[in-house]
Short mmCIF file of C-alpha atoms and ligand atoms in Angstrom, two decimals:
data_model
loop_
_atom_site.label_atom_id
_atom_site.label_comp_id
_atom_site.label_asym_id
_atom_site.label_seq_id
_atom_site.Cartn_x
_atom_site.Cartn_y
_atom_site.Cartn_z
CA MET A 1 -0.04 0.01 -0.07
CA ASN A 2 1.34 3.61 -0.95
CA TYR A 3 -0.21 6.29 0.78
CA PRO A 4 -0.36 9.97 -0.70
CA ASN A 5 1.28 12.51 1.89
CA LEU A 6 0.61 16.07 1.58
CA ASN A 7 3.77 17.56 2.91
CA GLU A 8 5.91 15.32 0.87
CA ALA A 9 3.94 16.34 -2.05
CA ARG A 10 5.08 19.74 -1.13
CA LYS A 11 8.33 19.37 -1.82
CA ARG A 12 10.28 20.22 -4.91
CA THR A 13 13.99 18.96 -4.41
CA LYS A 14 16.79 19.16 -7.39
CA GLU A 15 16.37 15.94 -8.68
CA LYS A 16 15.88 15.16 -12.29
CA VAL A 17 12.48 14.69 -14.35
CA GLU A 18 12.81 11.11 -15.38
CA TYR A 19 11.94 10.81 -18.75
CA CYS A 20 10.14 7.12 -19.01
CA VAL A 21 8.25 5.38 -22.05
CA ASN A 22 5.30 3.36 -21.45
CA ASP A 23 5.22 -0.28 -21.24
CA TYR A 24 1.56 -1.15 -20.46
CA ALA A 25 0.74 -4.52 -18.65
CA PHE A 26 -1.43 -6.65 -20.87
CA SER A 27 -3.60 -9.92 -19.87
CA SER A 28 -6.38 -11.44 -21.98
CA ILE A 29 -8.97 -11.44 -18.81
CA PHE A 30 -10.82 -8.51 -19.55
CA GLN A 31 -11.62 -9.34 -23.27
CA GLY A 32 -14.72 -8.27 -24.41
CA LYS A 33 -15.69 -7.04 -20.58
CA LYS A 34 -17.38 -3.65 -20.54
CA TYR A 35 -16.21 -0.52 -18.63
CA PHE A 36 -17.80 3.08 -17.43
CA LEU A 37 -15.47 5.87 -16.74
CA ARG A 38 -16.91 9.05 -15.21
CA THR A 39 -14.43 12.04 -15.30
CA TYR A 40 -14.47 15.15 -13.09
CA GLY A 41 -12.99 18.31 -13.24
CA CYS A 42 -10.61 20.14 -15.85
CA GLN A 43 -9.24 19.74 -19.51
CA MET A 44 -6.18 17.93 -17.80
CA ASN A 45 -8.46 15.23 -16.19
CA GLU A 46 -10.37 14.62 -19.25
CA HIS A 47 -7.32 14.05 -21.08
CA ASP A 48 -6.10 11.73 -18.57
CA SER A 49 -9.41 9.86 -18.81
CA GLU A 50 -8.33 9.32 -22.39
CA GLU A 51 -5.50 7.54 -21.73
CA MET A 52 -7.58 5.64 -19.15
CA LYS A 53 -10.04 4.36 -21.95
CA GLY A 54 -6.75 3.81 -24.25
CA ILE A 55 -5.52 0.97 -21.47
CA LEU A 56 -8.99 -0.38 -21.17
CA GLU A 57 -9.43 -0.65 -24.78
CA PHE A 58 -5.84 -1.99 -25.07
CA LEU A 59 -7.08 -4.61 -22.74
CA GLY A 60 -9.98 -5.62 -24.76
CA MET A 61 -12.85 -3.53 -23.16
CA SER A 62 -15.31 -1.45 -24.69
CA PRO A 63 -17.34 1.58 -22.99
CA CYS A 64 -20.95 1.19 -21.87
CA GLU A 65 -23.38 4.09 -20.76
CA ASP A 66 -24.64 2.42 -17.60
CA LEU A 67 -23.24 1.84 -14.53
CA GLU A 68 -25.11 -1.32 -13.95
CA ASN A 69 -23.91 -3.03 -16.95
CA ALA A 70 -20.11 -2.23 -16.12
CA ASP A 71 -17.79 -4.88 -15.17
CA VAL A 72 -15.25 -2.38 -14.28
CA ILE A 73 -15.91 0.98 -12.86
CA LEU A 74 -13.77 4.15 -12.61
CA LEU A 75 -13.72 7.46 -11.31
CA ASN A 76 -11.54 9.94 -12.18
CA THR A 77 -11.81 12.62 -9.56
CA CYS A 78 -11.27 16.60 -8.99
CA ALA A 79 -10.24 18.09 -5.54
CA ILE A 80 -10.44 21.89 -6.70
CA ARG A 81 -13.25 22.89 -5.11
CA GLU A 82 -15.46 21.02 -2.13
CA ASN A 83 -18.56 20.27 -4.64
CA ALA A 84 -16.21 18.03 -6.79
CA HIS A 85 -15.58 16.21 -3.60
CA ASP A 86 -19.38 15.72 -2.65
CA LYS A 87 -20.30 14.35 -6.15
CA VAL A 88 -17.78 11.54 -5.91
CA PHE A 89 -18.80 10.51 -2.56
CA GLY A 90 -22.54 10.41 -3.62
CA TYR A 91 -21.59 8.63 -6.62
CA LEU A 92 -19.66 5.97 -4.51
CA GLY A 93 -22.91 5.26 -2.48
CA ARG A 94 -24.65 4.21 -5.90
CA ILE A 95 -21.54 2.08 -6.47
CA LYS A 96 -21.74 0.55 -2.76
CA HIS A 97 -25.14 -0.87 -3.59
CA LEU A 98 -24.19 -1.97 -6.98
CA LYS A 99 -21.22 -4.15 -5.51
CA GLU A 100 -23.60 -5.86 -2.97
CA GLU A 101 -25.48 -7.23 -5.81
CA ARG A 102 -22.64 -7.87 -7.82
CA PRO A 103 -19.34 -8.26 -6.06
CA ASP A 104 -17.25 -9.19 -9.17
CA VAL A 105 -17.19 -5.61 -10.43
CA ILE A 106 -14.05 -4.05 -10.05
CA VAL A 107 -14.09 -0.29 -8.74
CA GLY A 108 -11.42 1.89 -9.06
CA ILE A 109 -10.89 5.70 -8.03
CA GLY A 110 -8.15 7.80 -9.69
CA GLY A 111 -7.61 11.12 -10.26
CA CYS A 112 -6.55 14.59 -8.11
CA MET A 113 -8.84 13.49 -4.82
CA SER A 114 -7.02 10.11 -4.71
CA GLN A 115 -3.69 12.43 -4.01
CA GLU A 116 -4.87 13.67 -0.78
CA GLU A 117 -4.41 11.35 2.09
CA SER A 118 -7.50 12.39 4.26
CA ILE A 119 -9.38 11.14 0.97
CA VAL A 120 -7.40 7.87 0.59
CA GLU A 121 -8.11 6.97 4.13
CA GLU A 122 -11.68 7.68 4.27
CA ILE A 123 -12.01 5.31 0.92
CA HIS A 124 -9.85 2.91 2.97
CA LYS A 125 -12.12 2.68 5.94
CA ARG A 126 -15.53 3.80 4.83
CA HIS A 127 -15.40 2.22 1.18
CA PRO A 128 -14.03 -0.99 1.49
CA TYR A 129 -15.31 -2.45 -1.51
CA VAL A 130 -13.37 0.04 -3.78
CA ASN A 131 -10.68 -2.35 -5.23
CA PHE A 132 -7.97 0.37 -5.95
CA VAL A 133 -7.13 3.92 -5.82
CA PHE A 134 -4.56 5.20 -7.99
CA GLY A 135 -3.35 8.86 -8.29
CA THR A 136 -2.31 11.32 -10.88
CA HIS A 137 0.94 9.68 -11.37
CA ASN A 138 0.16 6.10 -11.72
CA ILE A 139 -2.15 6.19 -14.56
CA HIS A 140 0.34 4.20 -16.54
CA GLU A 141 -0.22 1.23 -14.38
CA LEU A 142 -3.92 0.97 -14.62
CA GLY A 143 -3.53 -2.30 -16.31
CA ASN A 144 -1.37 -3.71 -13.57
CA LEU A 145 -4.08 -2.76 -10.90
CA LEU A 146 -6.92 -4.21 -12.65
CA ILE A 147 -5.18 -7.42 -13.02
CA ASP A 148 -4.09 -7.35 -9.19
CA ALA A 149 -7.80 -6.51 -8.52
CA LYS A 150 -8.86 -9.96 -10.09
CA GLU A 151 -7.41 -11.04 -7.01
CA GLY A 152 -9.58 -9.39 -4.70
CA GLU A 153 -7.35 -7.43 -2.43
CA GLN A 154 -7.79 -3.48 -1.90
CA ASP A 155 -4.91 -1.81 -3.48
CA ILE A 156 -3.83 1.57 -2.86
CA LEU A 157 -1.10 3.05 -5.20
CA VAL A 158 -0.45 6.84 -4.95
CA TYR A 159 2.62 8.09 -4.72
CA SER A 160 3.57 11.87 -3.69
CA LYS A 161 6.01 11.89 -6.22
CA GLU A 162 7.39 15.30 -7.84
CA GLY A 163 6.50 13.01 -11.10
CA GLU A 164 7.90 11.81 -14.48
CA VAL A 165 7.48 12.28 -18.21
CA TYR A 166 6.12 9.64 -19.80
CA GLU A 167 5.85 9.11 -23.93
CA GLY A 168 4.38 6.45 -25.77
CA VAL A 169 0.98 7.07 -24.12
CA LYS A 170 -2.23 5.14 -25.60
CA TYR A 171 -5.01 7.52 -25.87
CA LYS A 172 -8.34 7.03 -27.12
CA ARG A 173 -9.04 10.42 -28.08
CA ASP A 174 -12.68 11.53 -27.68
CA SER A 175 -13.01 13.79 -30.83
CA SER A 176 -11.39 12.67 -34.37
CA ILE A 177 -11.46 16.87 -35.17
CA THR A 178 -9.84 18.43 -31.99
CA ALA A 179 -7.26 16.67 -29.47
CA TRP A 180 -5.47 17.84 -26.48
CA VAL A 181 -1.71 17.38 -26.35
CA ASN A 182 -0.13 17.67 -22.93
CA ILE A 183 3.23 20.10 -22.90
CA ILE A 184 3.68 20.43 -19.01
CA TYR A 185 2.77 18.87 -16.17
CA GLY A 186 2.14 19.83 -12.53
CA CYS A 187 2.67 23.37 -11.22
CA ASP A 188 5.08 25.16 -9.04
CA LYS A 189 3.16 27.92 -8.34
CA PHE A 190 1.56 27.09 -5.09
CA CYS A 191 -1.00 29.77 -5.20
CA THR A 192 -2.28 29.73 -1.54
CA TYR A 193 -5.65 28.36 -2.19
CA CYS A 194 -4.77 25.81 -4.78
CA ILE A 195 -4.24 21.95 -4.24
CA VAL A 196 -3.22 21.15 -7.62
CA PRO A 197 0.77 21.79 -7.07
CA TYR A 198 0.31 19.06 -4.49
CA THR A 199 -1.97 16.60 -6.79
CA ARG A 200 0.13 16.62 -9.67
CA GLY A 201 3.62 17.18 -8.85
CA LYS A 202 6.40 19.67 -9.90
CA GLU A 203 6.25 21.35 -13.15
CA ARG A 204 8.03 19.32 -15.86
CA SER A 205 8.10 19.57 -19.41
CA ARG A 206 7.86 17.17 -22.10
CA LYS A 207 10.76 17.49 -24.88
CA LEU A 208 9.74 19.94 -27.54
CA GLU A 209 10.43 17.31 -30.20
CA ASN A 210 7.99 14.95 -28.81
CA ILE A 211 5.35 17.32 -28.85
CA VAL A 212 5.83 18.42 -32.29
CA LYS A 213 5.95 14.95 -33.69
CA GLU A 214 2.57 14.22 -31.66
CA VAL A 215 0.88 17.44 -33.19
CA GLN A 216 2.37 16.30 -36.67
CA ALA A 217 0.78 12.77 -36.43
CA LEU A 218 -2.34 14.25 -35.24
CA LYS A 219 -2.45 16.57 -38.26
CA GLU A 220 -1.79 13.56 -40.59
CA GLU A 221 -4.56 11.85 -38.95
CA GLY A 222 -6.97 14.68 -40.14
CA TYR A 223 -7.02 16.56 -36.87
CA MET A 224 -7.85 19.92 -37.27
CA GLU A 225 -7.37 21.52 -33.81
CA VAL A 226 -4.87 21.20 -30.98
CA THR A 227 -5.11 22.59 -27.66
CA LEU A 228 -1.78 22.50 -25.52
CA LEU A 229 -2.45 21.55 -21.93
CA GLY A 230 -0.95 22.52 -18.74
CA GLN A 231 -1.48 24.04 -15.39
CA ASN A 232 0.54 26.82 -16.61
CA VAL A 233 1.51 26.53 -20.07
CA ASN A 234 3.85 29.82 -20.00
CA ALA A 235 6.08 27.65 -17.51
CA TYR A 236 6.87 25.53 -20.69
CA GLY A 237 10.73 24.78 -20.86
CA LYS A 238 11.71 26.38 -17.51
CA ASP A 239 12.80 23.19 -16.30
CA PHE A 240 15.08 22.45 -19.05
CA GLN A 241 17.30 25.40 -18.35
CA ASP A 242 18.44 26.18 -21.54
CA GLY A 243 16.63 29.15 -22.51
CA THR A 244 13.48 27.16 -24.25
CA GLU A 245 10.11 28.74 -23.30
CA PHE A 246 6.73 28.52 -24.32
CA SER A 247 6.86 30.99 -27.31
CA ASP A 248 9.33 28.59 -28.90
CA LEU A 249 7.30 25.86 -28.67
CA LEU A 250 4.33 27.63 -29.72
CA GLU A 251 6.07 28.68 -32.60
CA ALA A 252 7.17 25.04 -33.74
CA VAL A 253 3.96 23.96 -33.22
CA ALA A 254 2.58 26.63 -35.52
CA GLN A 255 4.65 25.89 -38.22
CA THR A 256 3.43 22.04 -38.39
CA GLY A 257 0.64 23.74 -40.20
CA ILE A 258 -2.39 22.25 -38.23
CA PRO A 259 -5.16 24.54 -38.98
CA ARG A 260 -6.01 25.37 -34.95
CA ILE A 261 -3.99 25.52 -32.23
CA ARG A 262 -5.12 26.76 -28.55
CA PHE A 263 -3.66 26.47 -25.08
CA VAL A 264 -4.72 26.72 -21.34
CA THR A 265 -3.79 27.76 -18.85
CA SER A 266 -1.80 30.96 -19.11
CA HIS A 267 -0.97 32.40 -15.81
CA PRO A 268 -0.15 36.15 -15.95
CA TRP A 269 2.89 36.35 -13.99
CA ASN A 270 5.11 35.17 -16.77
CA PHE A 271 3.35 35.83 -20.04
CA THR A 272 6.45 37.25 -22.60
CA ASP A 273 6.17 39.69 -25.09
CA ARG A 274 7.48 37.20 -27.27
CA MET A 275 4.67 35.21 -26.75
CA ILE A 276 2.09 37.65 -27.64
CA ASP A 277 4.27 38.22 -30.64
CA ILE A 278 3.86 34.78 -31.56
CA ILE A 279 0.16 34.60 -31.15
CA ALA A 280 -0.27 37.55 -33.20
CA GLN A 281 2.19 36.26 -35.91
CA TYR A 282 0.43 32.82 -36.57
CA ASP A 283 -2.79 32.66 -38.44
CA ASN A 284 -3.06 29.15 -36.82
CA VAL A 285 -2.48 29.91 -33.14
CA MET A 286 -6.24 31.04 -32.35
CA PRO A 287 -6.77 34.47 -30.93
CA TYR A 288 -8.10 33.75 -27.62
CA ILE A 289 -6.26 33.53 -24.23
CA HIS A 290 -7.88 32.22 -20.88
CA LEU A 291 -6.03 34.37 -18.68
CA PRO A 292 -6.92 33.89 -14.88
CA LEU A 293 -7.28 37.19 -12.57
CA GLN A 294 -8.71 35.37 -9.67
CA SER A 295 -8.76 39.07 -7.64
CA GLY A 296 -8.58 42.34 -8.60
CA SER A 297 -7.44 43.32 -5.55
CA THR A 298 -3.54 43.78 -5.05
CA SER A 299 -3.56 43.28 -1.29
CA ILE A 300 -5.90 39.73 -2.08
CA LEU A 301 -3.43 38.88 -4.93
CA LYS A 302 -0.71 39.15 -2.18
CA LYS A 303 -2.55 36.80 -0.34
CA MET A 304 -3.25 34.57 -2.65
CA GLY A 305 0.51 34.19 -3.72
CA ARG A 306 -0.34 35.35 -7.65
CA ARG A 307 2.87 37.22 -8.13
CA TYR A 308 1.41 40.12 -9.73
CA THR A 309 -0.69 43.62 -8.96
CA LYS A 310 -4.07 44.87 -10.25
CA GLU A 311 -2.13 47.26 -12.34
CA GLU A 312 0.48 44.46 -13.72
CA TYR A 313 -2.24 42.64 -14.78
CA LEU A 314 -4.44 45.50 -16.37
CA GLU A 315 -1.06 46.37 -18.36
CA LEU A 316 -0.66 42.59 -19.86
CA TYR A 317 -4.34 42.77 -20.95
CA GLN A 318 -4.10 45.92 -22.52
CA LYS A 319 -0.81 44.80 -23.95
CA MET A 320 -2.44 41.66 -25.44
CA LYS A 321 -5.44 43.51 -26.65
CA LYS A 322 -3.50 45.89 -28.68
CA LYS A 323 -1.13 43.48 -30.18
CA ILE A 324 -3.52 40.47 -30.89
CA PRO A 325 -6.02 41.69 -33.32
CA GLY A 326 -10.08 40.59 -32.40
CA VAL A 327 -8.25 39.08 -29.37
CA ALA A 328 -10.84 37.38 -26.85
CA ILE A 329 -9.84 36.75 -23.20
CA THR A 330 -11.53 35.04 -20.64
CA THR A 331 -10.47 34.49 -17.32
CA ASP A 332 -11.55 33.02 -13.61
CA ILE A 333 -12.41 35.02 -10.47
CA ILE A 334 -12.43 33.65 -7.08
CA VAL A 335 -14.55 35.74 -4.36
CA GLY A 336 -14.82 35.43 -0.91
CA PHE A 337 -11.35 34.57 -0.33
CA PRO A 338 -10.35 34.72 3.43
CA GLY A 339 -10.23 38.70 4.53
CA GLU A 340 -11.70 39.66 1.50
CA THR A 341 -13.33 42.98 2.06
CA GLU A 342 -16.36 44.98 -0.04
CA GLU A 343 -13.50 47.06 -1.12
CA ASP A 344 -10.99 44.40 -2.41
CA PHE A 345 -14.26 43.00 -4.06
CA GLN A 346 -14.95 46.24 -5.75
CA SER A 347 -11.38 46.26 -7.07
CA THR A 348 -12.56 43.05 -8.53
CA LEU A 349 -15.45 44.70 -10.01
CA ASP A 350 -13.27 47.29 -11.43
CA VAL A 351 -11.08 45.00 -13.40
CA VAL A 352 -13.85 43.10 -14.72
CA GLU A 353 -15.52 46.80 -15.83
CA THR A 354 -12.30 47.65 -17.44
CA CYS A 355 -11.48 44.54 -18.99
CA GLN A 356 -15.07 43.44 -20.54
CA PHE A 357 -14.01 40.01 -20.48
CA ASP A 358 -15.58 37.59 -23.03
CA GLY A 359 -16.35 35.06 -20.36
CA ALA A 360 -15.46 33.97 -16.98
CA TYR A 361 -15.85 30.94 -14.37
CA THR A 362 -16.21 32.30 -11.12
CA PHE A 363 -15.84 30.35 -7.90
CA ILE A 364 -16.44 31.01 -4.11
CA PHE A 365 -13.18 30.08 -2.32
CA SER A 366 -13.28 26.97 -0.97
CA PRO A 367 -10.78 25.84 1.88
CA ARG A 368 -8.71 23.13 0.50
CA GLU A 369 -7.08 20.79 3.51
CA GLY A 370 -3.39 21.29 3.50
CA THR A 371 -3.26 24.62 1.46
CA PRO A 372 -1.93 27.92 3.36
CA ALA A 373 -5.46 29.59 2.51
CA ALA A 374 -7.53 27.12 4.47
CA LYS A 375 -5.54 28.22 7.70
CA MET A 376 -6.09 31.93 7.10
CA LYS A 377 -8.99 33.51 9.42
CA ASP A 378 -12.29 33.95 7.22
CA ASP A 379 -14.97 35.75 8.73
CA THR A 380 -17.08 36.79 5.92
CA PRO A 381 -20.20 35.22 6.46
CA ILE A 382 -21.33 32.76 3.35
CA HIS A 383 -24.55 34.65 2.32
CA VAL A 384 -22.08 37.73 1.76
CA LYS A 385 -20.10 35.93 -0.67
CA GLU A 386 -22.68 34.55 -1.85
CA GLU A 387 -24.27 37.90 -2.77
CA ARG A 388 -20.56 38.93 -4.25
CA LEU A 389 -20.77 36.08 -6.76
CA TYR A 390 -24.28 36.78 -7.61
CA ARG A 391 -23.30 40.56 -8.58
CA LEU A 392 -19.99 39.32 -10.28
CA ASN A 393 -21.88 37.11 -12.60
CA GLU A 394 -24.38 39.99 -13.55
CA ARG A 395 -21.49 42.02 -15.01
CA ILE A 396 -19.72 39.13 -16.23
CA ASN A 397 -22.62 37.91 -18.22
CA PHE A 398 -23.41 41.47 -19.37
CA TYR A 399 -20.14 41.65 -20.83
CA SER A 400 -20.22 38.24 -22.21
CA LYS A 401 -23.63 38.99 -24.12
CA MET A 402 -22.15 42.42 -25.53
CA ASN A 403 -18.99 40.88 -26.79
CA ASN A 404 -21.05 38.33 -28.57
CA GLU A 405 -23.07 41.03 -29.94
CA LYS A 406 -20.46 42.79 -31.48
CA LEU A 407 -20.29 39.40 -33.89
CA LEU A 408 -23.70 39.93 -35.01
CA GLU A 409 -23.93 40.00 -38.69
CA GLN A 410 -20.74 39.44 -39.27
CA VAL A 411 -19.19 36.20 -41.18
CA VAL A 412 -16.74 34.25 -38.97
CA PRO A 413 -14.76 31.13 -39.36
CA VAL A 414 -16.38 28.35 -37.49
CA LEU A 415 -14.73 24.70 -37.01
CA VAL A 416 -17.66 22.66 -36.91
CA LEU A 417 -17.48 19.58 -34.23
CA GLY A 418 -20.73 17.81 -34.44
CA VAL A 419 -24.72 17.80 -34.30
CA SER A 420 -26.02 20.44 -31.72
CA GLU A 421 -27.39 18.76 -28.55
CA LYS A 422 -30.41 21.05 -28.05
CA ASP A 423 -31.31 20.68 -31.92
CA SER A 424 -30.27 17.77 -33.88
CA THR A 425 -31.60 20.02 -37.43
CA LYS A 426 -28.27 21.96 -36.48
CA VAL A 427 -24.53 21.43 -36.27
CA TYR A 428 -22.54 23.26 -33.23
CA GLY A 429 -18.49 24.58 -33.66
CA TYR A 430 -16.32 27.19 -32.02
CA THR A 431 -14.97 30.33 -33.65
CA ASP A 432 -11.37 31.34 -33.53
CA THR A 433 -12.21 33.19 -30.35
CA MET A 434 -13.56 30.13 -28.65
CA LYS A 435 -17.30 31.00 -29.03
CA LEU A 436 -19.95 28.48 -29.02
CA VAL A 437 -22.26 28.95 -32.52
CA ASN A 438 -25.24 26.70 -33.37
CA ILE A 439 -25.40 26.79 -36.89
CA GLN A 440 -28.41 25.91 -39.61
CA ALA A 441 -25.92 23.63 -41.92
CA SER A 442 -25.64 20.23 -42.59
CA LYS A 443 -24.08 17.05 -40.92
CA ASP A 444 -21.58 17.16 -44.22
CA THR A 445 -19.77 20.16 -42.36
CA ILE A 446 -18.71 18.43 -39.39
CA GLY A 447 -14.74 18.57 -39.19
CA SER A 448 -14.42 21.45 -41.56
CA ILE A 449 -13.77 25.12 -40.97
CA ILE A 450 -16.64 27.07 -42.57
CA PRO A 451 -17.87 30.45 -42.80
CA VAL A 452 -20.73 31.33 -40.70
CA LYS A 453 -22.99 34.69 -40.62
CA ILE A 454 -24.29 35.26 -36.97
CA THR A 455 -27.74 35.74 -36.68
CA GLU A 456 -28.28 35.67 -32.97
CA ALA A 457 -26.29 36.42 -29.90
CA LYS A 458 -26.69 35.02 -26.35
CA SER A 459 -24.78 35.34 -22.97
CA PHE A 460 -23.09 31.55 -23.85
CA SER A 461 -23.75 31.03 -27.16
CA LEU A 462 -24.43 32.33 -30.62
CA ASP A 463 -26.45 31.31 -33.54
CA GLY A 464 -25.34 31.47 -37.26
CA GLU A 465 -26.01 30.42 -40.86
CA TYR A 466 -23.60 28.80 -43.12
CA GLN A 467 -22.38 31.36 -45.70
CA ILE A 468 -22.14 28.82 -48.96
CA GLU A 469 -19.35 30.69 -51.03
CA ASN A 470 -19.95 31.18 -54.99
CA THR A 471 -17.17 30.22 -56.79
N1 5AD B 1 -11.51 27.68 -3.92
C1 5AD B 1 -12.38 28.39 -5.12
N2 5AD B 1 -11.82 28.18 -6.63
C2 5AD B 1 -10.63 27.68 -6.40
N3 5AD B 1 -9.92 27.43 -7.98
C3 5AD B 1 -8.89 26.67 -7.86
N4 5AD B 1 -8.98 26.30 -6.03
C4 5AD B 1 -9.65 27.04 -5.81
C5 5AD B 1 -10.41 27.25 -4.27
N5 5AD B 1 -9.68 26.63 -3.31
C6 5AD B 1 -10.22 27.90 -8.96
C7 5AD B 1 -9.44 29.27 -9.74
C8 5AD B 1 -8.58 28.30 -10.84
C9 5AD B 1 -9.95 27.32 -11.24
C10 5AD B 1 -9.32 26.19 -12.10
O1 5AD B 1 -10.36 26.97 -9.89
O2 5AD B 1 -10.02 30.17 -10.02
O3 5AD B 1 -8.15 29.28 -11.95
FE1 SF4 B 2 -3.31 26.34 -8.81
FE2 SF4 B 2 -2.16 28.62 -9.12
FE3 SF4 B 2 -0.89 26.43 -10.24
FE4 SF4 B 2 -2.87 27.58 -11.34
S1 SF4 B 2 -0.77 28.78 -11.10
S2 SF4 B 2 -2.61 25.42 -10.56
S3 SF4 B 2 -3.93 28.13 -9.09
S4 SF4 B 2 -1.28 27.09 -8.00
#
């Protein structure tokens, strides 16, 4: 049994990153079995699930939609906020009943929650029917864990590692049009509210040539878009200590000629001018940046350990707007951080009024056990925090709609991804600025970038018509 340990996970030694190649365990005992996989949380987790699916299908399994029909049940969990925890424990209740009826079902819990020692203890003691717990550093060992689970013992395999970099990952990608590509794992920023540096280990970059090869291969397979993934993409290359930075990677990826390139997430702290220039220079680097603000108050930013002031954020924001034509910028904001006063909150609203973001994810601060902010004095009543969130969301939605309305009657390029969920006579896709559009167009357009005339603008989506070109 390997238990995680948050204090261990905090350590950042000078030990070199290990670069490894996957060698997945194989056994034919799972041939023809069904798996059910549920994913919580961010894009990183979605992409990790694509690796889990790759391993399950390598073992001969196929997916199923109903928990009740599954031979293997996996939950890929998220630790970032309390409600993510609650959802997983709610689900475990359902799984418990199922295990009573069918004890041979194998249940595994992976993802960020598995990296928290208190959670693992709780699963170990209160949910003994869970066959195995595996962390974000152990996904490649999933095959072995499944094979062991057949023997019937509860297995806990979660290292508090700084982490390695694995190549040769078997992904079963959800889309054949857009693909996620990991470029950097982990995070060394240790923002005081955030659990990620503990659950995901230290910042470690994949080698540039391996990333470019992966993008090249995706392009050859017909993929139209890649999203370069990292907790903080602009820390890319810092661990090589040879001067390589994110802009070098972005340029190399742009030169593969894949039609669309995106990246998430960018920390405002080390976003260089060269990064801005490369985004502006290459047509296939999309004019869209997710730039988390977290707070507009310099004193709260300091307590958050964010490494920038309100003014520095605004300066960077204006520079991006000026240098990248038509760029859309979205953000993340936390309200009710310990000690946040009405005046601090007004500073956040002030930044929102100045930046007029294209969109934002907004959250109430949630104390995460083991992080410094969880120990800070927090005397703002929850109803005040909720009211701040409400007021913030009103302004966010106003600007989101306003920015969408600017596109009315314009013809914009949209990458069509599939049939619209709400209306099966329509298709949906995204503009280069990452705005969702529902389009009156045939299914033949799926997978192509088409010109779309925007006919209606709402807060969270647009409607449009395919402008068939006369040539
Ligand atoms: N409480 C509330 N929101 C949080 N986030 C991260 N940690 C917390 C927390 N403890 C938010 C941040 C981050 C986004 C992914 O989740 O805004 O950018
Ligand atoms: Fe968390 Fe900050 Fe790292 Fe983002 S940069 S993952 S908020 S510690």
